[in-house]
PDB file of C-alpha atoms in Angstrom:
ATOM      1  CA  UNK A   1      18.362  14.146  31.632  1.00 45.00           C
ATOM      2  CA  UNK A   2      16.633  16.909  29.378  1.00 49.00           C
ATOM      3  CA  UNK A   3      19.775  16.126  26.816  1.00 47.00           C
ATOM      4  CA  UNK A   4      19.009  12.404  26.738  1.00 43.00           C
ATOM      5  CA  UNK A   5      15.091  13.482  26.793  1.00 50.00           C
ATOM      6  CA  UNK A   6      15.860  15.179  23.769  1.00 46.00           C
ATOM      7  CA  UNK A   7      17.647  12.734  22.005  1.00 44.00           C
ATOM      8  CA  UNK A   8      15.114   9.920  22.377  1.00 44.00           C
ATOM      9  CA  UNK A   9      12.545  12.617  20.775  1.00 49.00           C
ATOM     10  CA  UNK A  10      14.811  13.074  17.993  1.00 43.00           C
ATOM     11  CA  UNK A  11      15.275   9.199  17.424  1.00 48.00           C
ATOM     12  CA  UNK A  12      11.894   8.371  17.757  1.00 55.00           C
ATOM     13  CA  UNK A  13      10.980  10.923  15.074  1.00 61.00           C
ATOM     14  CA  UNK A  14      13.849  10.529  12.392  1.00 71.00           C
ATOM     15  CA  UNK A  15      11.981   7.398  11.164  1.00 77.00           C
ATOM     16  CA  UNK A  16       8.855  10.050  10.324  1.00 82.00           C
ATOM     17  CA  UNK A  17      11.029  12.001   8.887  1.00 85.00           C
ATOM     18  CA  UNK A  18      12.466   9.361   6.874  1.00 89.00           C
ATOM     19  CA  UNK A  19       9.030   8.715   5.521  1.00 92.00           C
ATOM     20  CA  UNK A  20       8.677  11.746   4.011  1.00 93.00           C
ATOM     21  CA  UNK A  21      11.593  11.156   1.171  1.00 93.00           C
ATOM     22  CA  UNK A  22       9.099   8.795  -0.169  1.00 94.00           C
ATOM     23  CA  UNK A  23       7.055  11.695  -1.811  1.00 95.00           C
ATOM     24  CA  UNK A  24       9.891  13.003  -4.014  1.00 95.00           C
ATOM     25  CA  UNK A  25      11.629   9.845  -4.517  1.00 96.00           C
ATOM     26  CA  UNK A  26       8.734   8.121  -5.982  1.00 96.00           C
ATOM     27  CA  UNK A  27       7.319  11.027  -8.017  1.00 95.00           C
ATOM     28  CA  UNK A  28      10.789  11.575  -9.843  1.00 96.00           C
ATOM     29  CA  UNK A  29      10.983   7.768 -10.590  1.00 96.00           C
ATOM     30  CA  UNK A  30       7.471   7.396 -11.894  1.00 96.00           C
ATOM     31  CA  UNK A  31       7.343  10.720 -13.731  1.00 95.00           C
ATOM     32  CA  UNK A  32      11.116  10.344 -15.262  1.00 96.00           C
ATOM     33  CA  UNK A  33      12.490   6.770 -15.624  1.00 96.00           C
ATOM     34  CA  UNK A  34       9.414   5.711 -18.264  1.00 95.00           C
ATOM     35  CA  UNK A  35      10.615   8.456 -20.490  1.00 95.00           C
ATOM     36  CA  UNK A  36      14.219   7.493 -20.007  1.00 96.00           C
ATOM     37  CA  UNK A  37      13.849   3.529 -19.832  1.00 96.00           C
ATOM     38  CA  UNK A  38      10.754   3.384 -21.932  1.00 94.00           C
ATOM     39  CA  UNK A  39       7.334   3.333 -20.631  1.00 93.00           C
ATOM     40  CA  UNK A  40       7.196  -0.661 -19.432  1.00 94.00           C
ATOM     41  CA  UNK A  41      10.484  -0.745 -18.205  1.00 96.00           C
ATOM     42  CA  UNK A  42      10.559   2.391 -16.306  1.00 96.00           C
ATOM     43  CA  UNK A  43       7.048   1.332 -14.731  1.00 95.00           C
ATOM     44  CA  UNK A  44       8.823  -1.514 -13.312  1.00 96.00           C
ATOM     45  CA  UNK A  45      12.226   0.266 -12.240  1.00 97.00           C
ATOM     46  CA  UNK A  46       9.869   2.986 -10.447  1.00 97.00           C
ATOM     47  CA  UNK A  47       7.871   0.456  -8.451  1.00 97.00           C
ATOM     48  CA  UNK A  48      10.714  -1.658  -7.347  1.00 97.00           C
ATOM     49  CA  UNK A  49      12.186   1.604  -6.177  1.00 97.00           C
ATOM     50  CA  UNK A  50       9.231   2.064  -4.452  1.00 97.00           C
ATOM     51  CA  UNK A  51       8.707  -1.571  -2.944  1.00 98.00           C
ATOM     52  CA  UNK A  52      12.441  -1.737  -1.446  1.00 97.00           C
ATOM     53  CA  UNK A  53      11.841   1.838  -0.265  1.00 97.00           C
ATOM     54  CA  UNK A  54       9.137   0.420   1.477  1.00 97.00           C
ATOM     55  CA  UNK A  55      10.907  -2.920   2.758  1.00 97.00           C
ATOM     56  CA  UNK A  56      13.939  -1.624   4.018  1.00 95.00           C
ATOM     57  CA  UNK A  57      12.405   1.491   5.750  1.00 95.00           C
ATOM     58  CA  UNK A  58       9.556  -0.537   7.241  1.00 95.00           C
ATOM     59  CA  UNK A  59      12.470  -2.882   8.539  1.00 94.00           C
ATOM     60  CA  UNK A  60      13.828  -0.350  10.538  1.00 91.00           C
ATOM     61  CA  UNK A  61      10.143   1.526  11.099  1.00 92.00           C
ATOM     62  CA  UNK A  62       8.853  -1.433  12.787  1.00 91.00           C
ATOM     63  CA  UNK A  63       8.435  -3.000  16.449  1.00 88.00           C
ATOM     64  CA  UNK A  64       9.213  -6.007  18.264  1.00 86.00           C
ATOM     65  CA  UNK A  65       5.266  -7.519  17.623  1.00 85.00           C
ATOM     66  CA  UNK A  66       5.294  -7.018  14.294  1.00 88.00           C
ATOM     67  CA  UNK A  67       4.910 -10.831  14.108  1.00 89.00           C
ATOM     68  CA  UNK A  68       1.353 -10.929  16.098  1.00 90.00           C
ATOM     69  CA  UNK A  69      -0.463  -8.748  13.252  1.00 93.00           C
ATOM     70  CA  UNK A  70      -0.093 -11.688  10.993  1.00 94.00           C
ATOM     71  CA  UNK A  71      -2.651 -13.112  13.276  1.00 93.00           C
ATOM     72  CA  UNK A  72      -6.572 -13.506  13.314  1.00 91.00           C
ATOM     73  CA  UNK A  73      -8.198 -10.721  15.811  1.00 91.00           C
ATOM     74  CA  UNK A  74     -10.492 -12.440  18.367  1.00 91.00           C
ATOM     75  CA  UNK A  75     -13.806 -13.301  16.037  1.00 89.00           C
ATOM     76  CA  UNK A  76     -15.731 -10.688  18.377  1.00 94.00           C
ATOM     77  CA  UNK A  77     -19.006  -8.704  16.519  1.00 94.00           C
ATOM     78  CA  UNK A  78     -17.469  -5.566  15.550  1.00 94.00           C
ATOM     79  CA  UNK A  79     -14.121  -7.644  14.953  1.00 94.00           C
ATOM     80  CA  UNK A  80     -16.357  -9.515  12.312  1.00 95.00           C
ATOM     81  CA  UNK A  81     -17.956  -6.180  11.302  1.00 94.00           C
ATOM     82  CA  UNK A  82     -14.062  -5.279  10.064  1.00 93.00           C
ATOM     83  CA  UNK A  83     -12.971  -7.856   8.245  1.00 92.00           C
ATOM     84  CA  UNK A  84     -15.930  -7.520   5.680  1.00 92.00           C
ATOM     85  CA  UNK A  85     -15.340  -3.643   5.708  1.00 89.00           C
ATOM     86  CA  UNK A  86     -11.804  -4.472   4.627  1.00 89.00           C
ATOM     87  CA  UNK A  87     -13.179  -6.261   2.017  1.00 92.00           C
ATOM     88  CA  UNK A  88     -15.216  -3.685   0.597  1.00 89.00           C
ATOM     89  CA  UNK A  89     -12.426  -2.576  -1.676  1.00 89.00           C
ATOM     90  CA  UNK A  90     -12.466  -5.989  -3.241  1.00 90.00           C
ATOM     91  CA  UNK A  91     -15.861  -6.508  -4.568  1.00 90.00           C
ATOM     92  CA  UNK A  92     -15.426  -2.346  -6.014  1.00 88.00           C
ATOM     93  CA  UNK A  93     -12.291  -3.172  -7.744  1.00 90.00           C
ATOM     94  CA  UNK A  94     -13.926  -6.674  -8.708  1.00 93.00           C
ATOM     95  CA  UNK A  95     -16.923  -4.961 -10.388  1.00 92.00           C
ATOM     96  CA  UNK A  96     -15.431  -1.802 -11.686  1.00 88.00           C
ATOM     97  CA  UNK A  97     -12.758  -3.523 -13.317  1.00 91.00           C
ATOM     98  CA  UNK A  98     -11.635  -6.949 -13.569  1.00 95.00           C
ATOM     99  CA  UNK A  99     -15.591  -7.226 -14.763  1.00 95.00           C
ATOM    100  CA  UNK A 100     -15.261  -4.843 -17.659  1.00 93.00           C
ATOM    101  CA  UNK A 101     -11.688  -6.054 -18.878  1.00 94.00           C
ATOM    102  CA  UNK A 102     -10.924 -10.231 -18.101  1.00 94.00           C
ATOM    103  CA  UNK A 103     -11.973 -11.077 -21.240  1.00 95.00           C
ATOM    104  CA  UNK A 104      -8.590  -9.144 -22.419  1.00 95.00           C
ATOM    105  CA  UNK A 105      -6.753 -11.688 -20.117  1.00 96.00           C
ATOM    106  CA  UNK A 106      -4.798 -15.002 -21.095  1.00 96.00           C
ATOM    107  CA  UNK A 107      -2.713 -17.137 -18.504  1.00 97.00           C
ATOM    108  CA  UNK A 108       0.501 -15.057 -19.349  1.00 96.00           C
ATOM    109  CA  UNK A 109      -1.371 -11.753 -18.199  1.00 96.00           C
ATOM    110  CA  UNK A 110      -3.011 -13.608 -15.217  1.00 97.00           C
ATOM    111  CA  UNK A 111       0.222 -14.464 -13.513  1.00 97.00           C
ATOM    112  CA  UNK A 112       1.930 -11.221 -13.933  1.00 96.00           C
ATOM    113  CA  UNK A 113      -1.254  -9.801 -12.446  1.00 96.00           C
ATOM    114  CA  UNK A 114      -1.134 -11.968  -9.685  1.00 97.00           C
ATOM    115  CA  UNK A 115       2.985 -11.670  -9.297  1.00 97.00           C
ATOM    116  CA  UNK A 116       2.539  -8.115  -9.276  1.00 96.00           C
ATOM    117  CA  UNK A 117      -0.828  -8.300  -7.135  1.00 96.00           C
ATOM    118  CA  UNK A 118       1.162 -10.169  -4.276  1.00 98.00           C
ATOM    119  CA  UNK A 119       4.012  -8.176  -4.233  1.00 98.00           C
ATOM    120  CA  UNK A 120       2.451  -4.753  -4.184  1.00 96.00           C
ATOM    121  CA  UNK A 121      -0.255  -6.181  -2.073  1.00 95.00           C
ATOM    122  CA  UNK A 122       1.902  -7.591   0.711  1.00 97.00           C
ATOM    123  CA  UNK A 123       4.860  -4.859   1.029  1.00 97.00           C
ATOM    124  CA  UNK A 124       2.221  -1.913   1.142  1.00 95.00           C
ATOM    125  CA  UNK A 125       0.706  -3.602   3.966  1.00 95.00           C
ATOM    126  CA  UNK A 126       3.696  -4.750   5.992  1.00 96.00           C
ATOM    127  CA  UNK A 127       5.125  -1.216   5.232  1.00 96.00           C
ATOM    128  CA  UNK A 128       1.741   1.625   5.769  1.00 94.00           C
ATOM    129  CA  UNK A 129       0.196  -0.736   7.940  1.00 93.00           C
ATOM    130  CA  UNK A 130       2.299  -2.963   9.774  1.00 94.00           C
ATOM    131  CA  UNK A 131       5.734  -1.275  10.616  1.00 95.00           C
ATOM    132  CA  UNK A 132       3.350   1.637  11.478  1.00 94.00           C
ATOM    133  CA  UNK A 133       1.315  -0.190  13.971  1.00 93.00           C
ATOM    134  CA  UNK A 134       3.616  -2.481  15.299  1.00 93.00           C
ATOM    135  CA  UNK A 135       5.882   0.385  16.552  1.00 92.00           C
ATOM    136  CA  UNK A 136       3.574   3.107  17.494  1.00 91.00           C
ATOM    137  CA  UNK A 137       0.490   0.787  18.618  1.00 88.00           C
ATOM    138  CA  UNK A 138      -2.366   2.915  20.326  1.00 82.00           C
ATOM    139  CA  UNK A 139      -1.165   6.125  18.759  1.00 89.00           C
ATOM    140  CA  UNK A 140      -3.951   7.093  16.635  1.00 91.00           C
ATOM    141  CA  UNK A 141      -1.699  10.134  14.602  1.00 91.00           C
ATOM    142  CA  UNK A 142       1.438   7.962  14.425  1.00 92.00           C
ATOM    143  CA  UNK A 143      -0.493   4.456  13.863  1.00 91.00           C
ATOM    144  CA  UNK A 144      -3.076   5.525  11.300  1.00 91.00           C
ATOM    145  CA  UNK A 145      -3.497   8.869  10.642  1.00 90.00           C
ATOM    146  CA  UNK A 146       0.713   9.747   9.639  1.00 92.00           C
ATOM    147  CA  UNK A 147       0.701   7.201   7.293  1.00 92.00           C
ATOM    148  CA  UNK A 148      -3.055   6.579   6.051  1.00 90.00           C
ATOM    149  CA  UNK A 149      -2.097  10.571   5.247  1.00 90.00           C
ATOM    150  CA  UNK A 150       1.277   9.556   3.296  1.00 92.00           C
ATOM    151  CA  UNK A 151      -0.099   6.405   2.070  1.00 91.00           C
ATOM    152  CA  UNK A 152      -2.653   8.671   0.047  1.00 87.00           C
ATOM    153  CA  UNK A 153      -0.397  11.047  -1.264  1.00 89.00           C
ATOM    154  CA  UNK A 154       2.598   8.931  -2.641  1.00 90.00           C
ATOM    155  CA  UNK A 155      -0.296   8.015  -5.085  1.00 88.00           C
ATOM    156  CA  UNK A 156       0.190  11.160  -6.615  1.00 88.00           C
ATOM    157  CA  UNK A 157       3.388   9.752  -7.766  1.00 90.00           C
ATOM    158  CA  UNK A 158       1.655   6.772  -9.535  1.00 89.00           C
ATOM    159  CA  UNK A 159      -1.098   9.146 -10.877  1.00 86.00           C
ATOM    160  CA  UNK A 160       2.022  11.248 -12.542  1.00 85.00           C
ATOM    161  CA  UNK A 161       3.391   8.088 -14.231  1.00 89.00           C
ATOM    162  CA  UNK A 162       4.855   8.917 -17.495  1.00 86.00           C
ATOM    163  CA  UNK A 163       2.487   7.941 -20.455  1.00 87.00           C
ATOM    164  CA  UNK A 164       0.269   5.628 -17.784  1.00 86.00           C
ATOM    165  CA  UNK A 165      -3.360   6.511 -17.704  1.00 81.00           C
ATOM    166  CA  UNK A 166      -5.782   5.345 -15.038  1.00 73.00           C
ATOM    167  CA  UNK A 167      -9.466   4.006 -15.182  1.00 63.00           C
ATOM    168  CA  UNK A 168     -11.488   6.192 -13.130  1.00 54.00           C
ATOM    169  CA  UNK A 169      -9.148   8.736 -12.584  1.00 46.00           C
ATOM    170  CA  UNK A 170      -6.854   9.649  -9.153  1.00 44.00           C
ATOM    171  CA  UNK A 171      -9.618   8.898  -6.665  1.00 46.00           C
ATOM    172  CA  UNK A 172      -9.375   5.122  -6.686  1.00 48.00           C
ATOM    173  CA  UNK A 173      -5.941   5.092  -6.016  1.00 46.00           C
ATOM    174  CA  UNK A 174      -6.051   6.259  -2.330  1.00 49.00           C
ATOM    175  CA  UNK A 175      -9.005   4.769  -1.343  1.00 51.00           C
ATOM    176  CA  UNK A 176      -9.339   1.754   0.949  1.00 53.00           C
ATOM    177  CA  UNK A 177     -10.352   1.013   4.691  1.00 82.00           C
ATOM    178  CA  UNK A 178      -7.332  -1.133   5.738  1.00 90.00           C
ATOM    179  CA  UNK A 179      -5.506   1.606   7.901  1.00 90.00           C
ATOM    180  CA  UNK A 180      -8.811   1.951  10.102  1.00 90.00           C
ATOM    181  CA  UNK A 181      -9.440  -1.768  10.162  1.00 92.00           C
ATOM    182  CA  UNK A 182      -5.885  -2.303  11.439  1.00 92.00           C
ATOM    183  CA  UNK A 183      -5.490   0.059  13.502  1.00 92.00           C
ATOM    184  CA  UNK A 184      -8.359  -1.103  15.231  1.00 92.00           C
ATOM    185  CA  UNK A 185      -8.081  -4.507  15.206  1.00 93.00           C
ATOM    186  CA  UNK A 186      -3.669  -4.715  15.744  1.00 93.00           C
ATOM    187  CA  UNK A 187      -3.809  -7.169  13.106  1.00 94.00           C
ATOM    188  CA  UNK A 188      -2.644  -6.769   8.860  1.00 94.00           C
ATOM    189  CA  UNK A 189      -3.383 -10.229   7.915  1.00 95.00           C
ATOM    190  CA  UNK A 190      -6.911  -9.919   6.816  1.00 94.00           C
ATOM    191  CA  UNK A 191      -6.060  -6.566   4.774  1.00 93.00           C
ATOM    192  CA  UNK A 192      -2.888  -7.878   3.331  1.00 95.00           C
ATOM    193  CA  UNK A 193      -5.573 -10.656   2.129  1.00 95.00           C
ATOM    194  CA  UNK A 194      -8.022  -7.949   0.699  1.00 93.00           C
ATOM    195  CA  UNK A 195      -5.320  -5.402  -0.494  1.00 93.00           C
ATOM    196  CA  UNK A 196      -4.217  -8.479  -2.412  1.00 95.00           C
ATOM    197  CA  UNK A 197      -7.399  -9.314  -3.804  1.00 94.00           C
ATOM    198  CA  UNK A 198      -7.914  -5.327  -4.773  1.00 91.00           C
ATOM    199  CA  UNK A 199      -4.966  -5.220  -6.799  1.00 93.00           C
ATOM    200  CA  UNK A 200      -5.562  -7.933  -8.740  1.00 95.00           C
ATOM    201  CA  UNK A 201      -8.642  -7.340  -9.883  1.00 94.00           C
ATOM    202  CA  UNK A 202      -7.715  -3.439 -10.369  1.00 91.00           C
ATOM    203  CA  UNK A 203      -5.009  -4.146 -11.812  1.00 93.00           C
ATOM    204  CA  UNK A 204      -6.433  -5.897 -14.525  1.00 94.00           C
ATOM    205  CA  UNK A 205      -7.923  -2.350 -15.677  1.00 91.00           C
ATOM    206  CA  UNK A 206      -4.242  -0.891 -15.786  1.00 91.00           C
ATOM    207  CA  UNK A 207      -2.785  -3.553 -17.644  1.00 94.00           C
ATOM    208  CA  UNK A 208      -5.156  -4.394 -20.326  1.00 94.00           C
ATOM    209  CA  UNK A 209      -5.370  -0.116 -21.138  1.00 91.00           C
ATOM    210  CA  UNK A 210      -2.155   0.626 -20.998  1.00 91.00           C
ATOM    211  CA  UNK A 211      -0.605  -2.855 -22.298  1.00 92.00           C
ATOM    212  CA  UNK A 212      -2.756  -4.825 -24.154  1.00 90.00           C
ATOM    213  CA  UNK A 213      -5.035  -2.507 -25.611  1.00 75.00           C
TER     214      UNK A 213
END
């Protein structure tokens, strides 16, 4: 018994430990492939590193109800309360950026914004979020605090980008309320929604002074 005992222990924690390769994996893509592949190409190579990182770990990260998260919670009051926290995010990244740069923006720029925004937007959320919950549930250090943790610091990665420069500095990157709303609530629809949003409109800062300017 205490030899089977200890082998559950182990399985259940070599997905954790898996998690933790995302730090150096992503830092050494982001910091070294734009110098090797050039700056636009190695942006992309390091993020699509990243996003099937993120995919095929969170495939075997998550639980049987992943599917339920993709749900509306129950519209109770502090359900309600939530959803517009989770949306804080947007109306920052709306004013602090998209408001100081769309006037850079034609329809070409728009849809990689949005292709990118949807992407990013969606895998982050299924994968920090979603695989998280959906396996460890009620576990507030394995549900939200393990990855809202990790989440934060594979950012570091992005900050260290190769010749990539960031409005505002590091602190943007890792901020957001969507691991507390989720955990919370069991549900990653509305914050896929507003991560989506986010991006877009942040990433409109990104592109236009590191692109188009």
């Amino acid at each position: 018994m205490n030899g089977q005992s200890k082998t559950e222990k182990l399985e259940s924690k070599s997905p954790l430990l898996l998690s933790l390769l995302i730090l150096p994996l992503t830092f050494a893509s982001f910091f070294f492939l734009p110098q090797v592949l050039g700056k636009t190409a190695g942006y992309l190579a390091s993020f699509s590193i990243y996003w099937l990182y993120c995919l095929l770990h969170g495939m075997q990260l998550k639980g049987n109800n992943l599917a339920k998260l993709y749900t509306w919670p129950p519209l109770t009051r502090q359900n309600v309360l939530l959803l517009l926290l989770c949306f804080v995010p947007v109306l920052g990244a709306f004013s602090g950026a998209f408001l100081t740069f769309y006037h850079h923006l034609n329809l070409t720029l728009y849809l990689i914004l949005a292709a990118a925004a949807l992407v990013n937007g969606f895998v982050e959320e299924f994968y920090w979020r979603g695989a998280f919950i959906s396996r460890y549930k009620q576990h507030m250090g394995l549900a939200f605090v393990f990855p809202a943790t990790l989440f934060g610091l594979w950012h570091i990665s992005v900050y260290a980008a190769h010749g990539v420069s960031y409005q505002g500095g590091f602190l943007p990157l890792v901020g957001g309320l969507w691991g507390y709303v989720v955990y919370k609530q069991q549900r990653v629809l509305a914050p896929t929604i507003a991560h989506i949003l986010t991006n877009f409109f942040a990433f409109s800062g990104l592109l236009v002074e590191n692109w188009v300017r």
